[in-house]
Amino acid sequence: KRRASELRKMLVRLGPAFVKAGQVLANRPDIVRADYMEELCKLQDDVPAFPSDQAFQIIEENLGRPLDEIFSEISPAPVASASLGQVYKARLRENGDLVAVKVQRPNVEPNLYRDLFIFRSLAGFTNGWSEKQLGCNAQLIIDEFGEKLLEELDYGQELRNIGDFFRNFEGDPLVKIPKPYPKYSGPKVVTMEWINGIRCTRPEQIQKLGQVDEFIRHGVVSGLRQLLEFGLFHADPHAGNIFALEDGRIAYVDFGNVAEISETNKELLVDAVVHAVNEDYREMAGDFMRLGFLAPGTDVRPIEPALEKIWKDSAVQTLENFNFRTVTGKFNELVYQYPIRIPERYALVIRSLLTQEGICLSLKPDFKFLEVAYPYVAKRLLTDSRLRTRLFEILQKDGKFQWERLENLIQLARNTDGGLSFDLTETSKDIFRVLAFDEKLRNQLILAFTEGDRLAIPEVRSLLELLRESNAINATTLVSEIPTMSREILKEWSTRILTS
């Protein structure tokens, strides 16, 4: 315990970049002992503060007005202090709104450059070893770390990030994003809505709320939505940046470090999930190339058996022993053996998922990521029209339609958010359109129904019974839209005939 405390204090004395490195370690239970993790977690919101007089002067300089003209009240001391800034609780004089005011530390930028120069110089001594043993340039890793760190100093960009997240989750019953206040923000000041909740740095208090399972599910699903729906995700979701609200919602703060995933890369990630579920290791190896982990033209055949071993050793099929620590640990072995380099955007994705898994494990030691994530992925496959082709891929194995797999997907999707908002009406309409226009998928459905020497009537009956129990299809809406769909289909057929 004493050694852990000494390490934390030493990192604080060394500077903000060292504090950031400690924050990263605080969310890695796979490589850091529990007593060290507990101490390093304090770096996430309990770094020694700089004087409030300086902070108030920075606020006035950035907003161009005296403090008492802006706020009717403001906390005399910061309520949280981190490596790059500190936060005050205040009330706006204009409308009485309760806000959090984040103020950047004075002279933090030159200090960061100093720390990064030291990191990069030290990395230069290890470059020969790291390139030979790990297949990566140590200085390049420091450059990427430094680039993201310096981005966090751009408070104008952070304000835009908050606005993007706020719009993405606006009206969401499970996720709270603080409202940004551009009028009361500047180059070194960001003002946002105050969040009343419990930080995840205090897991024992969250456990007392008695809604741990729901909170964890909301956190995992919101993280997957950021990644696979919005393509904009929180790249630094450490315990100090996540709150549990009394009503069970999850709230995020500190949007200085976010990252984007393009539409193409989102689809490639879904492809990778589909191929993993289907145990198609050849395509999984191809996904590595398409995602940028391997250089174009790399012979992926030697990697296929290694991927199969990782996947099966991680007990993915049973869920009981699967976690990201297991998979990433085994994946690191591949990095040593093959010319694999993790692109920066996916390094951030992996770090984000590992961090969130670490938080969940601190709240619930027997937490299993896939038990929470699979229902969301199943719901996405069943309800997102853009993933329809991938849905048919996952329902095929060895040329046969997997009725049981379809039922499992529906059962899993019912578990997402307690079964809320699970509606397959649009999916049903898409199936009608598929039958009308897509010859390949139409033939697959016909073959599925007439497979072998019998009609799949028992399977269809079981599926319909499951849908009826799930209330997943609004029959009234579906029947009422049949004339409209018929007109659309006839119009499309006519157009195709006339243009052919």
Short mmCIF file of C-alpha atoms in Angstrom, two decimals:
data_model
loop_
_atom_site.label_atom_id
_atom_site.label_comp_id
_atom_site.label_asym_id
_atom_site.label_seq_id
_atom_site.Cartn_x
_atom_site.Cartn_y
_atom_site.Cartn_z
CA LYS A 1 0.00 0.00 0.00
CA ARG A 2 2.81 2.42 0.92
CA ARG A 3 4.68 1.63 -2.32
CA ALA A 4 1.52 2.22 -4.36
CA SER A 5 1.02 5.59 -2.69
CA GLU A 6 4.65 6.51 -3.37
CA LEU A 7 4.23 5.60 -7.06
CA ARG A 8 1.14 7.81 -7.35
CA LYS A 9 2.87 10.78 -5.70
CA MET A 10 5.94 10.32 -7.91
CA LEU A 11 3.80 10.36 -11.09
CA VAL A 12 2.13 13.59 -9.92
CA ARG A 13 5.53 15.22 -9.30
CA LEU A 14 6.82 14.11 -12.71
CA GLY A 15 4.06 15.90 -14.63
CA PRO A 16 0.76 15.61 -16.53
CA ALA A 17 1.92 13.08 -19.15
CA PHE A 18 3.09 10.74 -16.37
CA VAL A 19 -0.26 11.20 -14.61
CA LYS A 20 -2.02 10.20 -17.85
CA ALA A 21 0.12 7.08 -18.06
CA GLY A 22 -0.91 6.24 -14.48
CA GLN A 23 -4.57 6.69 -15.41
CA VAL A 24 -4.16 4.16 -18.20
CA LEU A 25 -2.57 1.64 -15.80
CA ALA A 26 -5.38 2.21 -13.28
CA ASN A 27 -7.79 0.51 -15.71
CA ARG A 28 -5.65 -2.53 -16.45
CA PRO A 29 -6.45 -5.16 -13.77
CA ASP A 30 -4.69 -7.71 -15.99
CA ILE A 31 -1.26 -6.12 -15.42
CA VAL A 32 -1.65 -4.06 -12.20
CA ARG A 33 -2.26 -5.42 -8.71
CA ALA A 34 -5.46 -4.44 -6.91
CA ASP A 35 -3.70 -2.29 -4.27
CA TYR A 36 -1.82 -0.34 -6.97
CA MET A 37 -5.00 0.04 -9.04
CA GLU A 38 -6.84 1.48 -6.05
CA GLU A 39 -4.11 4.07 -5.53
CA LEU A 40 -3.69 4.94 -9.23
CA CYS A 41 -7.46 5.45 -9.56
CA LYS A 42 -7.00 8.58 -7.44
CA LEU A 43 -5.17 10.12 -10.40
CA GLN A 44 -8.48 10.19 -12.30
CA ASP A 45 -10.07 12.94 -10.23
CA ASP A 46 -7.80 13.66 -7.24
CA VAL A 47 -4.60 15.25 -8.54
CA PRO A 48 -3.28 18.21 -6.46
CA ALA A 49 -5.11 21.34 -7.60
CA PHE A 50 -3.63 24.64 -8.68
CA PRO A 51 -4.82 27.79 -6.80
CA SER A 52 -8.45 28.82 -7.38
CA ASP A 53 -7.39 32.47 -7.77
CA GLN A 54 -5.53 31.47 -10.91
CA ALA A 55 -8.49 29.42 -12.14
CA PHE A 56 -10.94 32.30 -11.62
CA GLN A 57 -8.61 34.66 -13.45
CA ILE A 58 -8.46 32.24 -16.41
CA ILE A 59 -12.29 32.08 -16.46
CA GLU A 60 -12.60 35.88 -16.50
CA GLU A 61 -9.95 36.23 -19.23
CA ASN A 62 -11.64 33.61 -21.42
CA LEU A 63 -15.21 34.82 -20.96
CA GLY A 64 -14.40 38.55 -20.91
CA ARG A 65 -16.48 39.36 -17.82
CA PRO A 66 -16.06 39.47 -14.04
CA LEU A 67 -16.84 36.19 -12.31
CA ASP A 68 -19.82 37.55 -10.33
CA GLU A 69 -21.48 38.72 -13.54
CA ILE A 70 -21.37 35.18 -14.95
CA PHE A 71 -22.18 33.05 -11.90
CA SER A 72 -24.45 33.70 -8.95
CA GLU A 73 -22.36 31.16 -7.01
CA ILE A 74 -19.24 29.05 -7.63
CA SER A 75 -17.45 26.58 -5.38
CA PRO A 76 -14.43 28.18 -3.68
CA ALA A 77 -12.32 25.08 -4.35
CA PRO A 78 -12.39 22.59 -7.27
CA VAL A 79 -14.72 19.60 -6.87
CA ALA A 80 -12.39 17.50 -9.02
CA SER A 81 -8.82 17.96 -10.20
CA ALA A 82 -7.16 15.95 -12.96
CA SER A 83 -3.94 16.01 -14.95
CA LEU A 84 -4.89 18.72 -17.47
CA GLY A 85 -7.52 20.76 -15.62
CA GLN A 86 -9.87 21.07 -12.69
CA VAL A 87 -13.63 21.43 -12.30
CA TYR A 88 -15.77 23.88 -10.31
CA LYS A 89 -19.45 23.64 -9.51
CA ALA A 90 -21.32 26.85 -10.31
CA ARG A 91 -24.75 28.35 -10.94
CA LEU A 92 -25.34 30.60 -13.94
CA ARG A 93 -26.64 34.04 -13.01
CA GLU A 94 -28.59 34.28 -16.28
CA ASN A 95 -30.95 31.33 -15.78
CA GLY A 96 -30.01 29.57 -12.53
CA ASP A 97 -28.71 26.44 -14.29
CA LEU A 98 -26.28 24.33 -12.28
CA VAL A 99 -23.10 23.80 -14.30
CA ALA A 100 -19.63 22.26 -14.20
CA VAL A 101 -16.85 24.66 -15.22
CA LYS A 102 -13.67 22.97 -16.42
CA VAL A 103 -10.53 25.13 -16.34
CA GLN A 104 -7.25 24.19 -18.01
CA ARG A 105 -4.11 24.14 -15.88
CA PRO A 106 -1.79 27.11 -16.49
CA ASN A 107 1.35 26.30 -18.50
CA VAL A 108 0.21 22.71 -19.05
CA GLU A 109 1.12 22.71 -22.76
CA PRO A 110 4.89 23.35 -22.40
CA ASN A 111 4.98 20.83 -19.55
CA LEU A 112 3.37 18.22 -21.78
CA TYR A 113 5.88 18.86 -24.55
CA ARG A 114 8.67 18.44 -21.99
CA ASP A 115 7.25 15.12 -20.72
CA LEU A 116 6.66 13.79 -24.22
CA PHE A 117 10.20 14.72 -25.23
CA ILE A 118 11.48 12.67 -22.27
CA PHE A 119 9.20 9.74 -23.19
CA ARG A 120 10.31 9.85 -26.81
CA SER A 121 13.99 10.03 -25.90
CA LEU A 122 13.66 7.00 -23.62
CA ALA A 123 11.71 5.16 -26.33
CA GLY A 124 14.60 5.77 -28.74
CA PHE A 125 16.81 3.54 -26.61
CA THR A 126 14.35 0.65 -26.93
CA ASN A 127 13.48 1.02 -30.63
CA GLY A 128 15.83 -1.74 -31.84
CA TRP A 129 14.43 -4.21 -29.31
CA SER A 130 10.77 -3.24 -29.78
CA GLU A 131 10.92 -3.47 -33.58
CA LYS A 132 12.61 -6.87 -33.41
CA GLN A 133 10.60 -8.40 -30.57
CA LEU A 134 7.25 -6.60 -30.83
CA GLY A 135 7.17 -5.55 -34.47
CA CYS A 136 6.51 -1.91 -33.62
CA ASN A 137 8.36 1.38 -33.31
CA ALA A 138 8.38 2.54 -29.67
CA GLN A 139 8.78 6.19 -30.64
CA LEU A 140 5.80 5.96 -33.00
CA ILE A 141 3.68 4.68 -30.10
CA ILE A 142 4.78 7.69 -28.01
CA ASP A 143 3.93 9.99 -30.94
CA GLU A 144 0.40 8.57 -31.11
CA PHE A 145 0.01 8.85 -27.33
CA GLY A 146 1.26 12.44 -27.45
CA GLU A 147 -1.01 13.38 -30.34
CA LYS A 148 -4.13 12.26 -28.45
CA LEU A 149 -2.87 13.93 -25.27
CA LEU A 150 -2.36 17.29 -27.00
CA GLU A 151 -5.81 17.03 -28.60
CA GLU A 152 -7.26 17.13 -25.07
CA LEU A 153 -5.91 20.68 -24.68
CA ASP A 154 -8.20 21.90 -27.49
CA TYR A 155 -11.22 22.94 -25.43
CA GLY A 156 -13.00 24.26 -28.52
CA GLN A 157 -12.91 20.76 -30.02
CA GLU A 158 -14.03 19.27 -26.71
CA LEU A 159 -17.06 21.59 -26.70
CA ARG A 160 -17.96 20.37 -30.22
CA ASN A 161 -17.51 16.77 -29.06
CA ILE A 162 -19.93 17.31 -26.17
CA GLY A 163 -22.46 18.74 -28.63
CA ASP A 164 -22.10 15.71 -30.92
CA PHE A 165 -22.56 13.24 -28.06
CA PHE A 166 -25.49 15.26 -26.67
CA ARG A 167 -27.29 15.07 -30.03
CA ASN A 168 -26.50 11.36 -30.47
CA PHE A 169 -28.02 10.42 -27.10
CA GLU A 170 -30.69 13.12 -26.86
CA GLY A 171 -33.87 11.60 -25.44
CA ASP A 172 -32.14 8.30 -24.60
CA PRO A 173 -33.74 6.84 -21.43
CA LEU A 174 -30.55 5.02 -20.42
CA VAL A 175 -27.73 7.50 -21.09
CA LYS A 176 -27.13 11.04 -19.85
CA ILE A 177 -24.81 13.44 -21.68
CA PRO A 178 -24.30 16.90 -20.11
CA LYS A 179 -25.65 19.82 -22.11
CA PRO A 180 -22.85 22.08 -23.41
CA TYR A 181 -22.88 25.86 -22.86
CA PRO A 182 -20.88 27.46 -25.74
CA LYS A 183 -21.74 30.97 -24.51
CA TYR A 184 -19.85 30.30 -21.27
CA SER A 185 -16.87 28.48 -22.80
CA GLY A 186 -13.54 29.64 -24.23
CA PRO A 187 -10.09 28.40 -25.32
CA LYS A 188 -9.22 27.28 -21.77
CA VAL A 189 -12.71 26.97 -20.22
CA VAL A 190 -15.52 24.50 -20.94
CA THR A 191 -18.91 24.84 -19.27
CA MET A 192 -21.44 22.02 -19.28
CA GLU A 193 -24.47 20.82 -17.35
CA TRP A 194 -23.75 19.60 -13.82
CA ILE A 195 -24.13 15.82 -13.35
CA ASN A 196 -25.48 14.61 -10.02
CA GLY A 197 -24.26 11.05 -9.66
CA ILE A 198 -21.63 8.71 -8.26
CA ARG A 199 -18.29 8.37 -10.03
CA CYS A 200 -17.22 4.85 -10.89
CA THR A 201 -14.10 5.47 -8.79
CA ARG A 202 -16.43 4.64 -5.86
CA PRO A 203 -17.80 1.19 -6.81
CA GLU A 204 -18.96 0.38 -3.27
CA GLN A 205 -21.36 3.38 -3.36
CA ILE A 206 -22.71 2.33 -6.75
CA GLN A 207 -23.30 -1.17 -5.41
CA LYS A 208 -25.38 0.33 -2.60
CA LEU A 209 -27.79 1.73 -5.22
CA GLY A 210 -28.81 -1.87 -5.91
CA GLN A 211 -28.95 -1.51 -9.71
CA VAL A 212 -25.50 -2.78 -10.65
CA ASP A 213 -26.62 -5.23 -13.37
CA GLU A 214 -28.76 -2.60 -15.09
CA PHE A 215 -26.03 0.02 -14.85
CA ILE A 216 -23.47 -2.35 -16.35
CA ARG A 217 -25.83 -3.29 -19.19
CA HIS A 218 -26.53 0.37 -19.96
CA GLY A 219 -22.79 1.07 -20.01
CA VAL A 220 -21.91 -1.80 -22.34
CA VAL A 221 -24.80 -1.08 -24.72
CA SER A 222 -24.07 2.65 -24.82
CA GLY A 223 -20.40 1.91 -25.57
CA LEU A 224 -21.36 -0.42 -28.42
CA ARG A 225 -23.81 2.14 -29.79
CA GLN A 226 -21.05 4.76 -29.85
CA LEU A 227 -18.86 2.36 -31.78
CA LEU A 228 -21.27 0.61 -34.17
CA GLU A 229 -24.11 3.13 -34.61
CA PHE A 230 -22.69 6.62 -34.23
CA GLY A 231 -19.09 5.97 -35.22
CA LEU A 232 -18.03 8.46 -32.53
CA PHE A 233 -16.87 6.97 -29.25
CA HIS A 234 -15.46 8.12 -25.92
CA ALA A 235 -11.80 7.08 -26.12
CA ASP A 236 -11.02 7.70 -22.43
CA PRO A 237 -13.89 6.18 -20.43
CA HIS A 238 -11.93 5.69 -17.22
CA ALA A 239 -13.75 5.43 -13.91
CA GLY A 240 -13.41 9.15 -13.18
CA ASN A 241 -15.29 10.04 -16.37
CA ILE A 242 -18.35 7.83 -15.83
CA PHE A 243 -21.18 8.39 -13.34
CA ALA A 244 -23.99 6.20 -12.08
CA LEU A 245 -27.22 8.16 -11.63
CA GLU A 246 -29.82 7.27 -9.02
CA ASP A 247 -32.37 6.31 -11.71
CA GLY A 248 -29.98 3.68 -13.15
CA ARG A 249 -28.74 5.75 -16.09
CA ILE A 250 -25.09 6.09 -17.02
CA ALA A 251 -23.56 9.54 -17.57
CA TYR A 252 -20.34 10.46 -19.37
CA VAL A 253 -18.13 13.52 -18.84
CA ASP A 254 -14.76 14.75 -20.18
CA PHE A 255 -14.96 14.59 -23.98
CA GLY A 256 -11.44 15.78 -24.75
CA ASN A 257 -10.41 12.38 -26.05
CA VAL A 258 -12.88 10.95 -28.55
CA ALA A 259 -12.33 9.04 -31.79
CA GLU A 260 -14.26 8.36 -34.97
CA ILE A 261 -14.91 5.16 -36.89
CA SER A 262 -15.93 5.48 -40.54
CA GLU A 263 -19.04 3.79 -41.93
CA THR A 264 -16.82 1.35 -43.83
CA ASN A 265 -14.88 0.44 -40.71
CA LYS A 266 -18.10 -0.01 -38.73
CA GLU A 267 -19.29 -2.50 -41.34
CA LEU A 268 -15.91 -4.26 -41.28
CA LEU A 269 -16.15 -4.62 -37.49
CA VAL A 270 -19.61 -6.18 -37.85
CA ASP A 271 -18.18 -8.48 -40.55
CA ALA A 272 -15.50 -9.57 -38.08
CA VAL A 273 -18.17 -10.35 -35.47
CA VAL A 274 -20.19 -12.33 -38.03
CA HIS A 275 -17.15 -14.33 -39.13
CA ALA A 276 -16.17 -14.98 -35.51
CA VAL A 277 -19.64 -16.27 -34.62
CA ASN A 278 -19.60 -18.48 -37.74
CA GLU A 279 -16.07 -19.64 -36.86
CA ASP A 280 -14.93 -18.67 -40.35
CA TYR A 281 -11.23 -18.24 -39.55
CA ARG A 282 -10.17 -17.65 -43.15
CA GLU A 283 -12.48 -14.64 -43.39
CA MET A 284 -11.42 -13.54 -39.89
CA ALA A 285 -7.81 -13.45 -41.12
CA GLY A 286 -9.00 -11.48 -44.16
CA ASP A 287 -10.74 -9.05 -41.81
CA PHE A 288 -7.36 -8.34 -40.20
CA MET A 289 -6.08 -7.17 -43.57
CA ARG A 290 -9.20 -5.18 -44.42
CA LEU A 291 -9.10 -3.48 -41.00
CA GLY A 292 -5.47 -2.51 -41.49
CA PHE A 293 -3.83 -4.87 -38.98
CA LEU A 294 -1.92 -6.52 -41.84
CA ALA A 295 -0.36 -4.95 -44.92
CA PRO A 296 -2.25 -5.54 -48.19
CA GLY A 297 -1.12 -8.72 -49.93
CA THR A 298 0.01 -10.47 -46.73
CA ASP A 299 -0.39 -14.26 -46.85
CA VAL A 300 -2.99 -14.82 -44.14
CA ARG A 301 -3.02 -18.63 -44.31
CA PRO A 302 -0.49 -19.10 -41.47
CA ILE A 303 -2.60 -16.85 -39.22
CA GLU A 304 -5.81 -18.89 -39.61
CA PRO A 305 -4.90 -21.74 -37.19
CA ALA A 306 -3.55 -19.20 -34.67
CA LEU A 307 -6.86 -17.29 -34.74
CA GLU A 308 -8.79 -20.52 -34.31
CA LYS A 309 -6.72 -21.43 -31.27
CA ILE A 310 -7.20 -17.98 -29.69
CA TRP A 311 -10.95 -18.04 -30.28
CA LYS A 312 -11.46 -21.54 -28.92
CA ASP A 313 -9.06 -21.11 -25.99
CA SER A 314 -10.99 -17.97 -24.99
CA ALA A 315 -14.16 -20.07 -24.60
CA VAL A 316 -16.15 -17.68 -26.76
CA GLN A 317 -18.86 -20.22 -27.45
CA THR A 318 -19.73 -20.77 -23.79
CA LEU A 319 -19.36 -17.15 -22.60
CA GLU A 320 -18.32 -18.30 -19.11
CA ASN A 321 -14.61 -17.53 -19.38
CA PHE A 322 -14.55 -14.95 -22.15
CA ASN A 323 -13.22 -11.49 -21.43
CA PHE A 324 -11.22 -8.93 -23.35
CA ARG A 325 -8.20 -9.41 -21.14
CA THR A 326 -8.04 -13.07 -22.20
CA VAL A 327 -8.42 -12.32 -25.90
CA THR A 328 -6.06 -9.33 -25.99
CA GLY A 329 -3.46 -11.24 -23.98
CA LYS A 330 -3.51 -14.09 -26.49
CA PHE A 331 -3.71 -11.66 -29.40
CA ASN A 332 -0.51 -10.00 -28.17
CA GLU A 333 1.22 -13.33 -28.79
CA LEU A 334 0.17 -13.06 -32.45
CA VAL A 335 1.70 -9.58 -32.65
CA TYR A 336 5.06 -11.07 -31.69
CA GLN A 337 4.83 -13.89 -34.25
CA TYR A 338 3.31 -12.17 -37.31
CA PRO A 339 3.70 -8.77 -39.04
CA ILE A 340 0.67 -7.31 -37.25
CA ARG A 341 0.41 -3.67 -36.26
CA ILE A 342 -2.64 -2.30 -34.48
CA PRO A 343 -3.88 0.91 -36.19
CA GLU A 344 -4.30 3.85 -33.83
CA ARG A 345 -8.11 3.98 -34.14
CA TYR A 346 -8.40 0.32 -33.14
CA ALA A 347 -5.84 0.72 -30.36
CA LEU A 348 -8.23 3.33 -28.95
CA VAL A 349 -11.19 0.96 -29.43
CA ILE A 350 -9.37 -1.85 -27.63
CA ARG A 351 -8.28 0.47 -24.81
CA SER A 352 -11.81 1.81 -24.46
CA LEU A 353 -13.31 -1.69 -24.27
CA LEU A 354 -10.65 -2.90 -21.83
CA THR A 355 -11.22 0.16 -19.65
CA GLN A 356 -14.98 -0.35 -19.59
CA GLU A 357 -14.55 -4.04 -18.85
CA GLY A 358 -12.25 -3.11 -15.95
CA ILE A 359 -14.93 -0.79 -14.52
CA CYS A 360 -17.57 -3.50 -14.87
CA LEU A 361 -15.32 -6.04 -13.14
CA SER A 362 -14.78 -3.62 -10.24
CA LEU A 363 -18.57 -3.45 -9.82
CA LYS A 364 -19.26 -7.13 -10.47
CA PRO A 365 -16.27 -9.52 -10.32
CA ASP A 366 -18.11 -12.26 -12.25
CA PHE A 367 -19.09 -9.86 -15.06
CA LYS A 368 -19.10 -11.48 -18.53
CA PHE A 369 -18.90 -9.02 -21.41
CA LEU A 370 -20.49 -11.21 -24.07
CA GLU A 371 -23.50 -11.99 -21.90
CA VAL A 372 -24.33 -8.28 -22.13
CA ALA A 373 -22.95 -7.50 -25.59
CA TYR A 374 -24.44 -10.39 -27.56
CA PRO A 375 -28.07 -9.29 -27.06
CA TYR A 376 -27.25 -5.84 -28.43
CA VAL A 377 -25.37 -7.25 -31.44
CA ALA A 378 -28.27 -9.64 -32.10
CA LYS A 379 -30.75 -6.78 -31.99
CA ARG A 380 -28.64 -4.75 -34.41
CA LEU A 381 -28.41 -7.64 -36.85
CA LEU A 382 -32.16 -8.19 -36.73
CA THR A 383 -33.31 -4.58 -36.92
CA ASP A 384 -30.73 -2.61 -38.94
CA SER A 385 -31.50 -2.77 -42.66
CA ARG A 386 -27.86 -1.95 -43.47
CA LEU A 387 -26.84 -5.25 -41.87
CA ARG A 388 -29.42 -7.42 -43.62
CA THR A 389 -26.86 -9.18 -45.85
CA ARG A 390 -24.70 -9.91 -42.80
CA LEU A 391 -27.72 -11.32 -40.97
CA PHE A 392 -28.22 -13.86 -43.76
CA GLU A 393 -24.49 -14.66 -43.61
CA ILE A 394 -24.64 -15.45 -39.92
CA LEU A 395 -27.72 -17.65 -40.42
CA GLN A 396 -25.86 -19.84 -42.91
CA LYS A 397 -23.39 -22.56 -41.96
CA ASP A 398 -21.96 -25.16 -44.33
CA GLY A 399 -24.58 -24.14 -46.89
CA LYS A 400 -27.49 -24.78 -44.52
CA PHE A 401 -29.89 -22.31 -42.92
CA GLN A 402 -29.56 -22.29 -39.13
CA TRP A 403 -33.10 -21.99 -37.76
CA GLU A 404 -31.87 -22.51 -34.21
CA ARG A 405 -29.37 -19.67 -34.62
CA LEU A 406 -32.18 -17.35 -35.74
CA GLU A 407 -34.25 -18.27 -32.67
CA ASN A 408 -31.22 -17.68 -30.45
CA LEU A 409 -30.69 -14.24 -31.98
CA ILE A 410 -34.32 -13.30 -31.27
CA GLN A 411 -34.07 -14.63 -27.70
CA LEU A 412 -30.85 -12.65 -27.15
CA ALA A 413 -32.29 -9.48 -28.68
CA ARG A 414 -35.23 -9.65 -26.26
CA ASN A 415 -32.72 -9.25 -23.42
CA THR A 416 -31.42 -5.91 -24.68
CA ASP A 417 -32.46 -3.14 -22.27
CA GLY A 418 -34.95 -5.48 -20.67
CA GLY A 419 -36.69 -6.07 -24.00
CA LEU A 420 -37.54 -2.41 -24.54
CA SER A 421 -37.80 -1.11 -28.11
CA PHE A 422 -37.41 -4.54 -29.69
CA ASP A 423 -39.52 -4.28 -32.83
CA LEU A 424 -39.09 -6.53 -35.87
CA THR A 425 -41.87 -4.92 -37.89
CA GLU A 426 -39.39 -3.08 -40.12
CA THR A 427 -37.35 -6.27 -40.47
CA SER A 428 -40.46 -8.11 -41.63
CA LYS A 429 -41.08 -5.45 -44.27
CA ASP A 430 -37.47 -5.76 -45.39
CA ILE A 431 -37.96 -9.51 -45.85
CA PHE A 432 -40.88 -8.82 -48.21
CA ARG A 433 -38.65 -6.50 -50.21
CA VAL A 434 -35.87 -9.10 -50.25
CA LEU A 435 -38.28 -11.71 -51.60
CA ALA A 436 -39.29 -9.30 -54.34
CA PHE A 437 -35.95 -7.87 -55.46
CA ASP A 438 -32.93 -9.84 -54.27
CA GLU A 439 -32.77 -13.09 -56.20
CA LYS A 440 -29.80 -14.48 -54.27
CA LEU A 441 -31.34 -13.92 -50.83
CA ARG A 442 -34.74 -15.02 -52.12
CA ASN A 443 -33.24 -18.32 -53.24
CA GLN A 444 -31.54 -18.72 -49.86
CA LEU A 445 -34.87 -18.28 -48.06
CA ILE A 446 -36.63 -20.71 -50.38
CA LEU A 447 -33.86 -23.28 -49.91
CA ALA A 448 -34.04 -22.80 -46.14
CA PHE A 449 -37.76 -23.54 -46.19
CA THR A 450 -37.45 -26.55 -48.52
CA GLU A 451 -34.14 -27.95 -47.26
CA GLY A 452 -33.67 -31.69 -47.60
CA ASP A 453 -36.69 -33.85 -48.30
CA ARG A 454 -39.18 -31.90 -46.20
CA LEU A 455 -40.65 -28.45 -45.63
CA ALA A 456 -39.36 -26.59 -42.56
CA ILE A 457 -42.89 -26.17 -41.16
CA PRO A 458 -42.01 -27.12 -37.53
CA GLU A 459 -39.15 -24.60 -37.53
CA VAL A 460 -41.35 -21.85 -38.95
CA ARG A 461 -44.11 -22.65 -36.44
CA SER A 462 -41.62 -22.49 -33.55
CA LEU A 463 -40.26 -19.19 -34.88
CA LEU A 464 -43.72 -17.65 -35.21
CA GLU A 465 -44.59 -18.74 -31.67
CA LEU A 466 -41.43 -17.08 -30.37
CA LEU A 467 -42.27 -13.87 -32.24
CA ARG A 468 -45.79 -13.93 -30.83
CA GLU A 469 -44.48 -14.32 -27.26
CA SER A 470 -41.96 -11.52 -27.84
CA ASN A 471 -44.55 -9.08 -29.24
CA ALA A 472 -41.76 -8.23 -31.66
CA ILE A 473 -44.02 -7.66 -34.68
CA ASN A 474 -46.89 -5.21 -34.76
CA ALA A 475 -49.28 -7.24 -36.92
CA THR A 476 -51.75 -4.35 -37.32
CA THR A 477 -49.06 -2.03 -38.65
CA LEU A 478 -47.66 -4.75 -40.91
CA VAL A 479 -51.05 -5.63 -42.44
CA SER A 480 -51.99 -1.96 -42.91
CA GLU A 481 -48.79 -1.34 -44.87
CA ILE A 482 -49.17 -4.30 -47.25
CA PRO A 483 -50.93 -2.16 -49.94
CA THR A 484 -48.17 0.49 -49.74
CA MET A 485 -45.43 -2.14 -49.94
CA SER A 486 -47.20 -3.82 -52.86
CA ARG A 487 -47.33 -0.53 -54.77
CA GLU A 488 -43.62 0.06 -54.06
CA ILE A 489 -42.75 -3.44 -55.28
CA LEU A 490 -44.87 -3.12 -58.47
CA LYS A 491 -43.38 0.32 -59.16
CA GLU A 492 -39.85 -1.01 -58.75
CA TRP A 493 -40.59 -4.02 -60.98
CA SER A 494 -42.01 -1.72 -63.66
CA THR A 495 -38.95 0.52 -63.52
CA ARG A 496 -36.60 -2.46 -63.84
CA ILE A 497 -38.53 -3.87 -66.80
CA LEU A 498 -38.59 -0.52 -68.60
CA THR A 499 -34.88 0.14 -68.06
CA SER A 500 -33.73 -3.38 -68.94
#
